[in-house]
Amino acid sequence: MTYASINPNDGKTLKHFDELTDAQLEAALAAADACAETWKRTSFKRRAEILGKAADIMRARVDDFAKLATLEMGKRIDEARGEVKFSADILAYYAKHAEAFLSPTKLDPKIGEAHMESSPFGVLFCVEPWNFPYYQLARVAGPQLMAGNVLVVKHAGCVPQCAIAFEKLLIDAGAPKGAYTNLLISHDQSDRVVDDPRIKGVALTGSVAAGRSIAARAGKNLKKTSMELGGSDAFIVLDDADLEKTIPWAVWGRMYNAGQTCCAAKRFIVLDSIADKFLEKFKAALSELKPGDPMDEKTTHGPLSTESALLQLLKQVDDAVANGATLLMGGKRIDRPGSFMQTTILTDIKPGNPAFRDEFFGPVVSFFRVKDEAAAVALANDSDFGLGGSVFTEDIARGKRVASSVDTGMMFINNIDWSDAELPFGGIKDSGYGRELGNMGIQEFVNKKLVRTAHLNAPAWVPGKAQDVLVEAS
Ligand code: NAP
């Protein structure tokens, strides 16, 4: 069964969902294709009314949406509420700004007049992960629906109820049939969707393995893709950092969403002179977190999303230790029902240890001490990933220098990696390509068309003299 809603707090199955039959999938693609024809001609004003209404509904029903995420993937309830509100903000942001972002831009050619205009591609296929079950959907639905594209979306197998709730949200807000369709489909069916000529672009957020598979498939079909993949972001602490202020960010950066965030702080790189003090304080702060039911607001440490996610993470920690890392704290599952992992700190991770390069998607800190700023930057860059990163220092100019030297798509000074509707989000290297959010996010799947007006009176054709002739004619 691909789509199952299982509460990771106690392992109980809440609901199963059947995959679409091939005939149902075909009907969904046909409906999306038909809708694309009318939706691209629907005014920005009408699209904005629908997206704005969806944002209003989300804001009015924050708890309903949040509880579903907490039940299905174990997000702590206050974080789930925050995610729902942020998702509404993203929809509202694009409802307000899309028309300006996509308005024609005037160019300045030597001859005649020219402008660029934007038009939607058509039907996009989006594949999305469970870790932010609404935000990930809003990140594509907000910009792409406002751009005039329509979406068919494959969400992750463990969050079918959130996926269905988001589709219903848009229908309730007035989106026409086919504008946004949730597809409960297998990976094989997903491959066929990528191949389908009605699909004009593919956006994926997920693991590197999924990205490689789907981007390769789309590439064979010469379809444009955007890939938002994994990360192993550095959290650099320089020797002038104020530790009292830095430690709470370190805890938040690693433990938000039970550590299951692409741009979480994963590699803590601390300058030698303050490394012992940082480690002592960080360990003490992590020890204070209390595991419990994520539905309880007092809980500060929730479960991982699924039992298989927990087993994978435990194995990664065991492998790290078998390859020479020191386990300073945690490393085991928590002795209670559900998929809970102890907060864990690994040190002495050397090149050659799989832990040196792999992503830990959960509450596992990889700790490194380095002699100086240059070594911190070199270690931060010694990664296959390039999503984000942060640097903590009292000296902003120094922070900016480090930020400019780290090879990632995003850097944050005295803050953890964070996203806002108006700021572009995305990475380089194995973290993928393309950007979501902000003005850049809405430009990913639109045709940028050049329209040029020149002189009507064609001069006599002179072979080999085309450029001169055009200039003379203008
Ligand atoms: P995943 O296994 O790649 O799953 C993500 C989505 O891809 C799911 O919908 C999954 O469906 C689908 N999928 C996976 N393989 C597929 C295939 N061969 N064909 C079709 N669909 C496929 O990712 P995950 O491990 O659950 O999620 C965590 C990963 O996502 C981490 O690496 C994290 O860093 C990354 N992530 C990146 C960002 C970003 O913006 N850069 C944001 C969030 C998460 P099924 O569930 O049915 O397999």
Short mmCIF file of C-alpha atoms and ligand atoms in Angstrom, two decimals:
data_model
loop_
_atom_site.label_atom_id
_atom_site.label_comp_id
_atom_site.label_asym_id
_atom_site.label_seq_id
_atom_site.Cartn_x
_atom_site.Cartn_y
_atom_site.Cartn_z
CA MET A 1 0.00 0.00 0.00
CA THR A 2 1.75 3.20 -1.16
CA TYR A 3 -0.51 5.73 0.54
CA ALA A 4 -1.07 5.15 4.23
CA SER A 5 -1.70 7.58 7.02
CA ILE A 6 0.09 6.24 10.13
CA ASN A 7 0.44 8.20 13.36
CA PRO A 8 4.19 8.21 14.17
CA ASN A 9 3.41 9.05 17.79
CA ASP A 10 2.05 5.55 18.42
CA GLY A 11 2.46 3.62 15.13
CA LYS A 12 -1.29 3.19 14.67
CA THR A 13 -2.68 3.18 11.13
CA LEU A 14 -5.29 5.88 10.64
CA LYS A 15 -6.31 5.26 7.03
CA HIS A 16 -5.28 3.56 3.78
CA PHE A 17 -5.78 4.99 0.32
CA ASP A 18 -5.86 3.14 -2.99
CA GLU A 19 -3.65 4.32 -5.81
CA LEU A 20 -5.38 5.70 -8.88
CA THR A 21 -6.08 3.21 -11.63
CA ASP A 22 -4.49 4.05 -14.98
CA ALA A 23 -7.93 5.07 -16.27
CA GLN A 24 -8.40 7.47 -13.34
CA LEU A 25 -4.93 8.90 -13.94
CA GLU A 26 -5.74 9.43 -17.62
CA ALA A 27 -8.97 11.24 -16.70
CA ALA A 28 -7.04 13.49 -14.29
CA LEU A 29 -4.44 14.37 -16.94
CA ALA A 30 -7.14 15.06 -19.52
CA ALA A 31 -8.98 17.34 -17.08
CA ALA A 32 -5.76 19.21 -16.29
CA ASP A 33 -4.96 19.61 -19.99
CA ALA A 34 -8.43 20.96 -20.72
CA CYS A 35 -8.24 23.34 -17.76
CA ALA A 36 -4.85 24.67 -18.89
CA GLU A 37 -6.52 26.11 -21.99
CA THR A 38 -8.99 28.22 -20.02
CA TRP A 39 -6.85 28.91 -16.95
CA LYS A 40 -4.10 30.58 -19.01
CA ARG A 41 -6.73 33.06 -20.27
CA THR A 42 -8.24 33.63 -16.83
CA SER A 43 -7.36 37.11 -15.59
CA PHE A 44 -4.81 37.72 -12.85
CA LYS A 45 -7.66 39.31 -10.91
CA ARG A 46 -9.76 36.13 -10.96
CA ARG A 47 -6.81 33.88 -10.18
CA ALA A 48 -5.90 36.15 -7.28
CA GLU A 49 -9.45 35.98 -5.94
CA ILE A 50 -9.22 32.18 -5.83
CA LEU A 51 -5.75 32.05 -4.29
CA GLY A 52 -6.68 34.82 -1.85
CA LYS A 53 -9.78 32.88 -0.83
CA ALA A 54 -7.68 29.75 -0.29
CA ALA A 55 -5.37 31.75 1.99
CA ASP A 56 -8.38 33.03 3.94
CA ILE A 57 -9.77 29.50 4.37
CA MET A 58 -6.41 28.24 5.63
CA ARG A 59 -6.17 31.08 8.13
CA ALA A 60 -9.71 30.45 9.35
CA ARG A 61 -9.04 26.73 9.81
CA VAL A 62 -5.46 26.67 11.03
CA ASP A 63 -6.15 24.04 13.67
CA ASP A 64 -7.88 21.59 11.33
CA PHE A 65 -5.01 21.65 8.87
CA ALA A 66 -2.37 21.62 11.61
CA LYS A 67 -3.83 18.64 13.46
CA LEU A 68 -3.86 16.58 10.29
CA ALA A 69 -0.12 17.20 9.75
CA THR A 70 0.61 16.37 13.39
CA LEU A 71 -1.36 13.14 13.11
CA GLU A 72 0.16 12.03 9.82
CA MET A 73 3.82 12.99 10.11
CA GLY A 74 4.30 13.91 13.75
CA LYS A 75 5.07 17.62 13.44
CA ARG A 76 4.71 19.32 16.84
CA ILE A 77 1.38 21.10 16.88
CA ASP A 78 2.71 24.65 17.34
CA GLU A 79 5.10 24.13 14.41
CA ALA A 80 2.22 22.71 12.36
CA ARG A 81 0.12 25.80 13.07
CA GLY A 82 3.06 27.97 12.00
CA GLU A 83 3.39 26.02 8.77
CA VAL A 84 -0.31 26.41 7.94
CA LYS A 85 -0.17 30.19 8.50
CA PHE A 86 3.00 30.49 6.43
CA SER A 87 1.43 28.46 3.61
CA ALA A 88 -1.51 30.87 3.61
CA ASP A 89 0.94 33.79 3.49
CA ILE A 90 2.63 32.30 0.41
CA LEU A 91 -0.68 31.93 -1.44
CA ALA A 92 -1.65 35.50 -0.50
CA TYR A 93 1.78 36.84 -1.47
CA TYR A 94 1.54 35.52 -5.03
CA ALA A 95 -2.11 36.57 -5.31
CA LYS A 96 -0.90 40.10 -4.63
CA HIS A 97 2.35 40.26 -6.59
CA ALA A 98 2.11 37.81 -9.52
CA GLU A 99 0.78 40.28 -12.07
CA ALA A 100 3.61 42.73 -11.40
CA PHE A 101 6.24 39.96 -11.44
CA LEU A 102 5.04 38.77 -14.84
CA SER A 103 4.27 42.10 -16.47
CA PRO A 104 6.10 42.76 -19.77
CA THR A 105 9.56 44.25 -19.44
CA LYS A 106 10.81 46.78 -21.96
CA LEU A 107 14.16 46.13 -23.64
CA ASP A 108 16.41 48.65 -25.31
CA PRO A 109 17.57 47.31 -28.69
CA LYS A 110 19.73 49.35 -31.07
CA ILE A 111 17.01 49.03 -33.68
CA GLY A 112 13.27 49.34 -33.22
CA GLU A 113 11.44 48.44 -30.01
CA ALA A 114 11.34 45.22 -28.01
CA HIS A 115 9.90 43.76 -24.88
CA MET A 116 9.81 40.43 -23.03
CA GLU A 117 6.49 38.92 -22.09
CA SER A 118 5.68 35.89 -19.95
CA SER A 119 3.23 33.13 -20.69
CA PRO A 120 2.52 29.90 -18.80
CA PHE A 121 3.90 26.53 -19.93
CA GLY A 122 0.64 24.62 -19.28
CA VAL A 123 0.35 21.51 -17.12
CA LEU A 124 3.15 21.02 -14.58
CA PHE A 125 3.88 17.83 -12.66
CA CYS A 126 5.01 18.44 -9.07
CA VAL A 127 6.46 15.78 -6.77
CA GLU A 128 6.56 16.85 -3.14
CA PRO A 129 7.90 15.59 0.23
CA TRP A 130 6.11 15.01 3.53
CA ASN A 131 8.28 17.12 5.84
CA PHE A 132 6.26 20.31 5.27
CA PRO A 133 3.06 18.78 3.95
CA TYR A 134 1.32 22.12 3.17
CA TYR A 135 4.19 24.57 2.76
CA GLN A 136 5.77 22.46 0.00
CA LEU A 137 2.46 22.47 -1.87
CA ALA A 138 1.92 26.21 -1.34
CA ARG A 139 5.45 26.85 -2.65
CA VAL A 140 4.43 25.49 -6.06
CA ALA A 141 0.69 26.18 -6.08
CA GLY A 142 0.95 29.88 -5.16
CA PRO A 143 3.34 30.98 -7.91
CA GLN A 144 2.43 28.48 -10.60
CA LEU A 145 -1.35 28.85 -10.45
CA MET A 146 -0.95 32.62 -10.44
CA ALA A 147 1.38 32.32 -13.47
CA GLY A 148 -1.45 30.56 -15.33
CA ASN A 149 -0.03 27.04 -15.12
CA VAL A 150 -2.13 24.16 -13.81
CA LEU A 151 -0.75 21.47 -11.53
CA VAL A 152 -0.93 17.71 -11.12
CA VAL A 153 0.78 16.82 -7.87
CA LYS A 154 2.22 13.64 -6.40
CA HIS A 155 2.63 14.07 -2.66
CA ALA A 156 4.57 11.66 -0.42
CA GLY A 157 3.08 8.30 0.50
CA CYS A 158 2.83 9.06 4.23
CA VAL A 159 0.75 12.27 4.05
CA PRO A 160 -2.26 11.42 1.85
CA GLN A 161 -4.74 13.20 4.10
CA CYS A 162 -2.78 16.47 3.98
CA ALA A 163 -2.51 16.07 0.20
CA ILE A 164 -6.26 15.62 -0.16
CA ALA A 165 -6.99 18.49 2.25
CA PHE A 166 -4.89 20.88 0.15
CA GLU A 167 -6.61 19.86 -3.07
CA LYS A 168 -10.02 20.36 -1.40
CA LEU A 169 -8.87 23.76 -0.14
CA LEU A 170 -8.32 25.00 -3.69
CA ILE A 171 -11.58 23.51 -4.94
CA ASP A 172 -13.44 25.14 -2.01
CA ALA A 173 -11.75 28.43 -2.93
CA GLY A 174 -13.20 28.21 -6.45
CA ALA A 175 -10.40 26.68 -8.52
CA PRO A 176 -11.89 25.07 -11.64
CA LYS A 177 -11.72 21.31 -12.17
CA GLY A 178 -8.24 20.37 -13.31
CA ALA A 179 -6.44 23.47 -12.00
CA TYR A 180 -4.93 21.56 -9.10
CA THR A 181 -5.16 17.76 -8.92
CA ASN A 182 -3.72 15.52 -6.25
CA LEU A 183 -2.52 12.23 -7.75
CA LEU A 184 -2.25 9.15 -5.52
CA ILE A 185 0.09 7.35 -7.90
CA SER A 186 2.98 4.87 -7.86
CA HIS A 187 6.52 5.66 -8.97
CA ASP A 188 5.86 3.78 -12.25
CA GLN A 189 2.81 5.90 -12.93
CA SER A 190 4.84 8.96 -11.99
CA ASP A 191 7.40 8.05 -14.68
CA ARG A 192 4.61 7.83 -17.22
CA VAL A 193 3.29 11.22 -16.14
CA VAL A 194 6.76 12.71 -16.72
CA ASP A 195 6.76 11.16 -20.22
CA ASP A 196 3.24 12.34 -21.06
CA PRO A 197 3.35 15.03 -23.77
CA ARG A 198 0.65 17.02 -21.97
CA ILE A 199 3.09 17.66 -19.11
CA LYS A 200 5.23 20.72 -19.92
CA GLY A 201 7.46 20.99 -16.84
CA VAL A 202 8.39 19.07 -13.71
CA ALA A 203 9.15 20.43 -10.23
CA LEU A 204 10.47 18.10 -7.55
CA THR A 205 11.32 18.62 -3.91
CA GLY A 206 12.81 15.58 -2.23
CA SER A 207 15.89 13.41 -1.95
CA VAL A 208 18.88 13.42 -4.30
CA ALA A 209 17.93 9.90 -5.47
CA ALA A 210 14.42 11.01 -6.45
CA GLY A 211 15.86 14.11 -8.11
CA ARG A 212 18.31 12.13 -10.21
CA SER A 213 15.60 9.70 -11.32
CA ILE A 214 12.96 12.27 -12.23
CA ALA A 215 15.31 14.90 -13.68
CA ALA A 216 16.87 12.21 -15.93
CA ARG A 217 13.46 11.11 -17.11
CA ALA A 218 12.35 14.67 -17.76
CA GLY A 219 15.64 15.39 -19.50
CA LYS A 220 15.05 12.58 -21.97
CA ASN A 221 11.78 14.29 -22.78
CA LEU A 222 13.48 17.72 -22.98
CA LYS A 223 11.23 19.05 -20.27
CA LYS A 224 12.31 21.84 -17.99
CA THR A 225 12.72 20.88 -14.32
CA SER A 226 13.40 22.53 -11.01
CA MET A 227 15.01 20.41 -8.29
CA GLU A 228 14.90 21.25 -4.59
CA LEU A 229 16.89 18.44 -3.01
CA GLY A 230 18.70 17.57 0.19
CA GLY A 231 21.22 19.53 2.19
CA SER A 232 23.88 19.25 4.86
CA ASP A 233 24.08 22.87 5.87
CA ALA A 234 26.94 24.25 7.91
CA PHE A 235 26.28 26.19 11.11
CA ILE A 236 29.55 28.09 11.48
CA VAL A 237 30.37 29.62 14.86
CA LEU A 238 33.24 32.12 14.74
CA ASP A 239 35.38 32.84 17.80
CA ASP A 240 33.69 36.19 18.52
CA ALA A 241 30.15 34.74 18.58
CA ASP A 242 27.98 35.42 21.60
CA LEU A 243 27.27 31.87 22.76
CA GLU A 244 24.31 32.79 24.96
CA LYS A 245 22.55 34.08 21.84
CA THR A 246 23.93 31.45 19.46
CA ILE A 247 22.98 28.29 21.39
CA PRO A 248 19.19 28.79 21.15
CA TRP A 249 19.59 29.19 17.37
CA ALA A 250 21.71 26.02 17.25
CA VAL A 251 18.96 24.08 19.04
CA TRP A 252 16.27 25.52 16.82
CA GLY A 253 18.33 25.10 13.67
CA ARG A 254 18.89 21.39 14.30
CA MET A 255 15.68 20.42 16.11
CA TYR A 256 12.94 22.33 14.25
CA ASN A 257 10.57 19.79 12.68
CA ALA A 258 12.39 17.06 14.67
CA GLY A 259 15.45 17.77 12.54
CA GLN A 260 13.69 16.84 9.30
CA THR A 261 14.26 20.01 7.32
CA CYS A 262 16.25 20.18 4.10
CA CYS A 263 17.97 23.38 5.19
CA ALA A 264 18.37 22.43 8.86
CA ALA A 265 21.71 23.10 10.51
CA LYS A 266 23.38 19.70 10.19
CA ARG A 267 27.14 20.28 10.40
CA PHE A 268 28.18 22.43 13.37
CA ILE A 269 31.59 23.92 12.55
CA VAL A 270 33.04 25.77 15.53
CA LEU A 271 36.34 27.61 15.93
CA ASP A 272 38.66 25.77 18.28
CA SER A 273 38.99 28.51 20.90
CA ILE A 274 35.28 28.33 21.80
CA ALA A 275 34.49 24.75 20.69
CA ASP A 276 34.53 23.17 24.19
CA LYS A 277 32.31 25.85 25.65
CA PHE A 278 29.90 25.64 22.69
CA LEU A 279 29.68 21.87 22.89
CA GLU A 280 29.04 21.86 26.64
CA LYS A 281 26.25 24.43 26.36
CA PHE A 282 24.73 22.87 23.23
CA LYS A 283 24.64 19.42 24.84
CA ALA A 284 22.99 20.86 27.95
CA ALA A 285 20.36 22.69 25.88
CA LEU A 286 19.56 19.58 23.79
CA SER A 287 19.23 17.50 26.98
CA GLU A 288 16.40 19.72 28.14
CA LEU A 289 14.10 18.76 25.24
CA LYS A 290 11.18 16.58 26.31
CA PRO A 291 9.90 13.84 24.01
CA GLY A 292 6.15 13.43 23.96
CA ASP A 293 2.93 13.47 21.97
CA PRO A 294 3.38 16.12 19.26
CA MET A 295 -0.27 17.05 19.74
CA ASP A 296 0.62 18.27 23.26
CA GLU A 297 1.84 21.86 23.21
CA LYS A 298 4.27 21.17 26.06
CA THR A 299 6.18 18.61 23.99
CA THR A 300 9.53 19.94 22.75
CA HIS A 301 10.79 16.80 20.95
CA GLY A 302 8.45 15.02 18.54
CA PRO A 303 8.73 11.73 16.65
CA LEU A 304 10.26 11.19 13.23
CA SER A 305 7.77 10.99 10.39
CA THR A 306 7.77 7.21 9.98
CA GLU A 307 9.25 4.06 11.46
CA SER A 308 11.36 3.56 8.33
CA ALA A 309 12.81 7.09 8.66
CA LEU A 310 13.81 6.23 12.25
CA LEU A 311 15.41 2.91 11.27
CA GLN A 312 17.39 4.58 8.48
CA LEU A 313 18.69 7.27 10.82
CA LEU A 314 19.67 4.76 13.54
CA LYS A 315 21.60 2.80 10.92
CA GLN A 316 23.38 5.94 9.72
CA VAL A 317 24.48 6.71 13.31
CA ASP A 318 25.67 3.12 13.84
CA ASP A 319 27.63 3.28 10.56
CA ALA A 320 29.16 6.61 11.58
CA VAL A 321 30.40 5.11 14.86
CA ALA A 322 31.61 1.93 13.14
CA ASN A 323 33.66 4.20 10.88
CA GLY A 324 35.36 6.01 13.75
CA ALA A 325 32.99 8.75 14.92
CA THR A 326 32.50 9.33 18.65
CA LEU A 327 28.96 9.21 20.01
CA LEU A 328 28.87 12.03 22.53
CA MET A 329 25.17 11.82 23.24
CA GLY A 330 22.07 9.77 22.29
CA GLY A 331 22.19 7.52 19.25
CA LYS A 332 19.30 5.21 20.13
CA ARG A 333 15.54 5.09 19.70
CA ILE A 334 13.61 6.36 22.69
CA ASP A 335 12.03 3.63 24.78
CA ARG A 336 8.37 4.49 24.20
CA PRO A 337 5.83 3.80 21.45
CA GLY A 338 6.24 5.67 18.17
CA SER A 339 9.24 6.55 16.04
CA PHE A 340 11.23 8.70 18.49
CA MET A 341 15.00 9.17 18.19
CA GLN A 342 17.22 10.48 20.98
CA THR A 343 18.91 13.80 20.34
CA THR A 344 22.33 12.74 19.20
CA ILE A 345 25.77 14.33 18.89
CA LEU A 346 28.55 12.82 16.77
CA THR A 347 32.13 14.11 16.91
CA ASP A 348 35.44 13.00 15.36
CA ILE A 349 33.84 12.53 11.93
CA LYS A 350 36.72 12.20 9.51
CA PRO A 351 36.76 12.27 5.68
CA GLY A 352 36.05 8.72 4.50
CA ASN A 353 33.39 8.18 7.15
CA PRO A 354 30.01 8.10 5.31
CA ALA A 355 28.78 10.54 7.97
CA PHE A 356 31.23 13.12 6.61
CA ARG A 357 29.19 13.50 3.40
CA ASP A 358 25.70 12.10 4.09
CA GLU A 359 22.62 14.01 5.14
CA PHE A 360 21.19 13.16 8.59
CA PHE A 361 17.46 13.81 8.36
CA GLY A 362 16.58 13.93 12.05
CA PRO A 363 17.91 15.06 15.46
CA VAL A 364 21.58 14.23 14.84
CA VAL A 365 24.31 16.85 15.25
CA SER A 366 27.58 16.41 13.39
CA PHE A 367 30.14 18.43 15.32
CA PHE A 368 33.46 19.66 13.92
CA ARG A 369 36.15 21.88 15.45
CA VAL A 370 38.43 23.91 13.18
CA LYS A 371 41.45 26.12 13.79
CA ASP A 372 40.29 29.31 12.08
CA GLU A 373 37.84 31.05 9.77
CA ALA A 374 39.51 29.78 6.57
CA ALA A 375 39.33 26.19 7.82
CA ALA A 376 35.64 26.68 8.69
CA VAL A 377 34.90 27.86 5.14
CA ALA A 378 36.94 25.03 3.61
CA LEU A 379 35.08 22.41 5.66
CA ALA A 380 31.69 23.99 4.91
CA ASN A 381 32.53 23.76 1.20
CA ASP A 382 33.77 20.17 1.44
CA SER A 383 30.26 18.87 0.81
CA ASP A 384 28.34 17.41 -2.11
CA PHE A 385 25.42 19.59 -1.05
CA GLY A 386 25.01 23.33 -1.48
CA LEU A 387 21.64 24.34 -0.10
CA GLY A 388 22.14 26.88 2.70
CA GLY A 389 24.18 27.63 5.77
CA SER A 390 24.65 30.10 8.57
CA VAL A 391 27.43 31.94 10.33
CA PHE A 392 27.37 33.39 13.84
CA THR A 393 29.60 36.33 14.72
CA GLU A 394 29.46 39.73 16.44
CA ASP A 395 31.20 41.22 13.39
CA ILE A 396 28.71 41.53 10.54
CA ALA A 397 31.40 42.41 7.97
CA ARG A 398 33.20 39.18 8.90
CA GLY A 399 29.90 37.30 8.68
CA LYS A 400 29.31 38.68 5.18
CA ARG A 401 32.82 37.67 4.12
CA VAL A 402 32.22 34.10 5.27
CA ALA A 403 28.74 34.07 3.71
CA SER A 404 30.21 35.09 0.35
CA SER A 405 32.85 32.34 0.56
CA VAL A 406 30.51 29.41 1.18
CA ASP A 407 29.26 27.66 -1.98
CA THR A 408 25.53 27.37 -1.35
CA GLY A 409 22.30 28.87 -2.66
CA MET A 410 21.56 30.69 0.60
CA MET A 411 23.56 32.02 3.56
CA PHE A 412 22.27 33.52 6.79
CA ILE A 413 24.22 35.70 9.22
CA ASN A 414 23.27 35.35 12.90
CA ASN A 415 20.18 33.38 11.92
CA ILE A 416 19.31 29.87 10.92
CA ASP A 417 18.26 28.98 7.37
CA TRP A 418 14.77 30.29 7.03
CA SER A 419 12.37 30.96 4.20
CA ASP A 420 10.04 33.85 3.56
CA ALA A 421 7.49 34.21 0.78
CA GLU A 422 9.42 37.12 -0.73
CA LEU A 423 12.91 35.55 -0.68
CA PRO A 424 14.15 32.97 -3.21
CA PHE A 425 14.84 29.49 -1.87
CA GLY A 426 17.07 26.84 -3.44
CA GLY A 427 20.54 25.41 -3.79
CA ILE A 428 23.43 24.32 -5.99
CA LYS A 429 25.45 21.09 -6.39
CA ASP A 430 23.51 17.99 -5.23
CA SER A 431 20.98 20.28 -3.53
CA GLY A 432 19.51 20.89 -6.97
CA TYR A 433 18.79 23.87 -9.20
CA GLY A 434 16.12 26.45 -9.76
CA ARG A 435 14.47 28.59 -7.13
CA GLU A 436 11.12 28.62 -5.39
CA LEU A 437 9.49 31.60 -3.65
CA GLY A 438 10.02 35.32 -4.31
CA ASN A 439 9.98 36.77 -7.79
CA MET A 440 12.40 34.08 -9.01
CA GLY A 441 10.02 31.28 -8.04
CA ILE A 442 7.27 32.43 -10.38
CA GLN A 443 9.68 32.77 -13.34
CA GLU A 444 10.68 29.06 -13.41
CA PHE A 445 7.90 27.73 -15.63
CA VAL A 446 6.93 30.64 -17.86
CA ASN A 447 7.93 31.20 -21.44
CA LYS A 448 9.98 34.39 -21.65
CA LYS A 449 9.08 35.57 -25.10
CA LEU A 450 10.88 38.32 -27.00
CA VAL A 451 8.59 40.54 -29.07
CA ARG A 452 10.34 43.00 -31.34
CA THR A 453 8.91 45.70 -33.57
CA ALA A 454 11.18 46.80 -36.43
CA HIS A 455 10.85 48.55 -39.77
CA LEU A 456 8.09 47.37 -42.14
CA ASN A 457 9.76 48.31 -45.43
CA ALA A 458 12.10 45.50 -46.37
CA PRO A 459 15.14 46.65 -48.35
CA ALA A 460 16.41 44.70 -51.36
CA TRP A 461 18.00 41.40 -50.31
CA VAL A 462 21.79 41.58 -50.35
CA PRO A 463 23.41 38.21 -49.64
CA GLY A 464 26.02 38.40 -46.84
CA LYS A 465 24.97 41.93 -45.91
CA ALA A 466 21.96 41.16 -43.74
CA GLN A 467 23.14 43.04 -40.64
CA ASP A 468 24.10 46.19 -42.59
CA VAL A 469 20.84 46.10 -44.50
CA LEU A 470 18.83 45.90 -41.28
CA VAL A 471 20.71 48.85 -39.81
CA GLU A 472 20.17 50.94 -42.96
CA ALA A 473 16.49 50.07 -43.00
CA SER A 474 15.83 51.10 -39.40
P1 NAP B 1 11.93 11.28 -1.23
O1 NAP B 1 11.94 9.87 -0.82
O2 NAP B 1 12.72 11.70 -2.38
O3 NAP B 1 10.38 11.67 -1.42
C1 NAP B 1 10.00 12.93 -1.91
C2 NAP B 1 8.89 12.76 -2.92
O4 NAP B 1 9.42 12.10 -4.07
C3 NAP B 1 7.75 11.86 -2.43
O5 NAP B 1 6.54 12.32 -2.97
C4 NAP B 1 8.12 10.49 -3.01
O6 NAP B 1 7.01 9.65 -3.16
C5 NAP B 1 8.65 10.92 -4.35
N1 NAP B 1 9.54 9.99 -4.99
C6 NAP B 1 10.68 9.45 -4.50
N2 NAP B 1 11.27 8.67 -5.42
C7 NAP B 1 10.48 8.71 -6.53
C8 NAP B 1 10.55 8.11 -7.81
N3 NAP B 1 11.54 7.33 -8.16
N4 NAP B 1 9.55 8.38 -8.67
C9 NAP B 1 8.53 9.18 -8.33
N5 NAP B 1 8.41 9.79 -7.13
C10 NAP B 1 9.38 9.55 -6.24
O7 NAP B 1 12.35 12.24 -0.08
P2 NAP B 1 12.24 12.00 1.46
O8 NAP B 1 13.45 11.29 1.89
O9 NAP B 1 10.94 11.46 1.86
O10 NAP B 1 12.25 13.55 1.89
C11 NAP B 1 13.30 14.14 2.44
C12 NAP B 1 14.31 14.65 1.43
O11 NAP B 1 13.79 15.78 0.76
C13 NAP B 1 15.56 15.11 2.14
O12 NAP B 1 16.71 14.80 1.40
C14 NAP B 1 15.36 16.61 2.20
O13 NAP B 1 16.55 17.33 2.39
C15 NAP B 1 14.68 16.87 0.90
N6 NAP B 1 13.94 18.14 0.92
C16 NAP B 1 14.41 19.19 0.18
C17 NAP B 1 13.77 20.42 0.23
C18 NAP B 1 14.28 21.61 -0.56
O14 NAP B 1 13.54 22.57 -0.73
N7 NAP B 1 15.51 21.60 -1.05
C19 NAP B 1 12.64 20.57 1.02
C20 NAP B 1 12.19 19.48 1.74
C21 NAP B 1 12.84 18.27 1.68
P3 NAP B 1 6.80 8.39 -2.19
O15 NAP B 1 6.60 8.93 -0.82
O16 NAP B 1 5.59 7.73 -2.75
O17 NAP B 1 8.05 7.57 -2.33
#
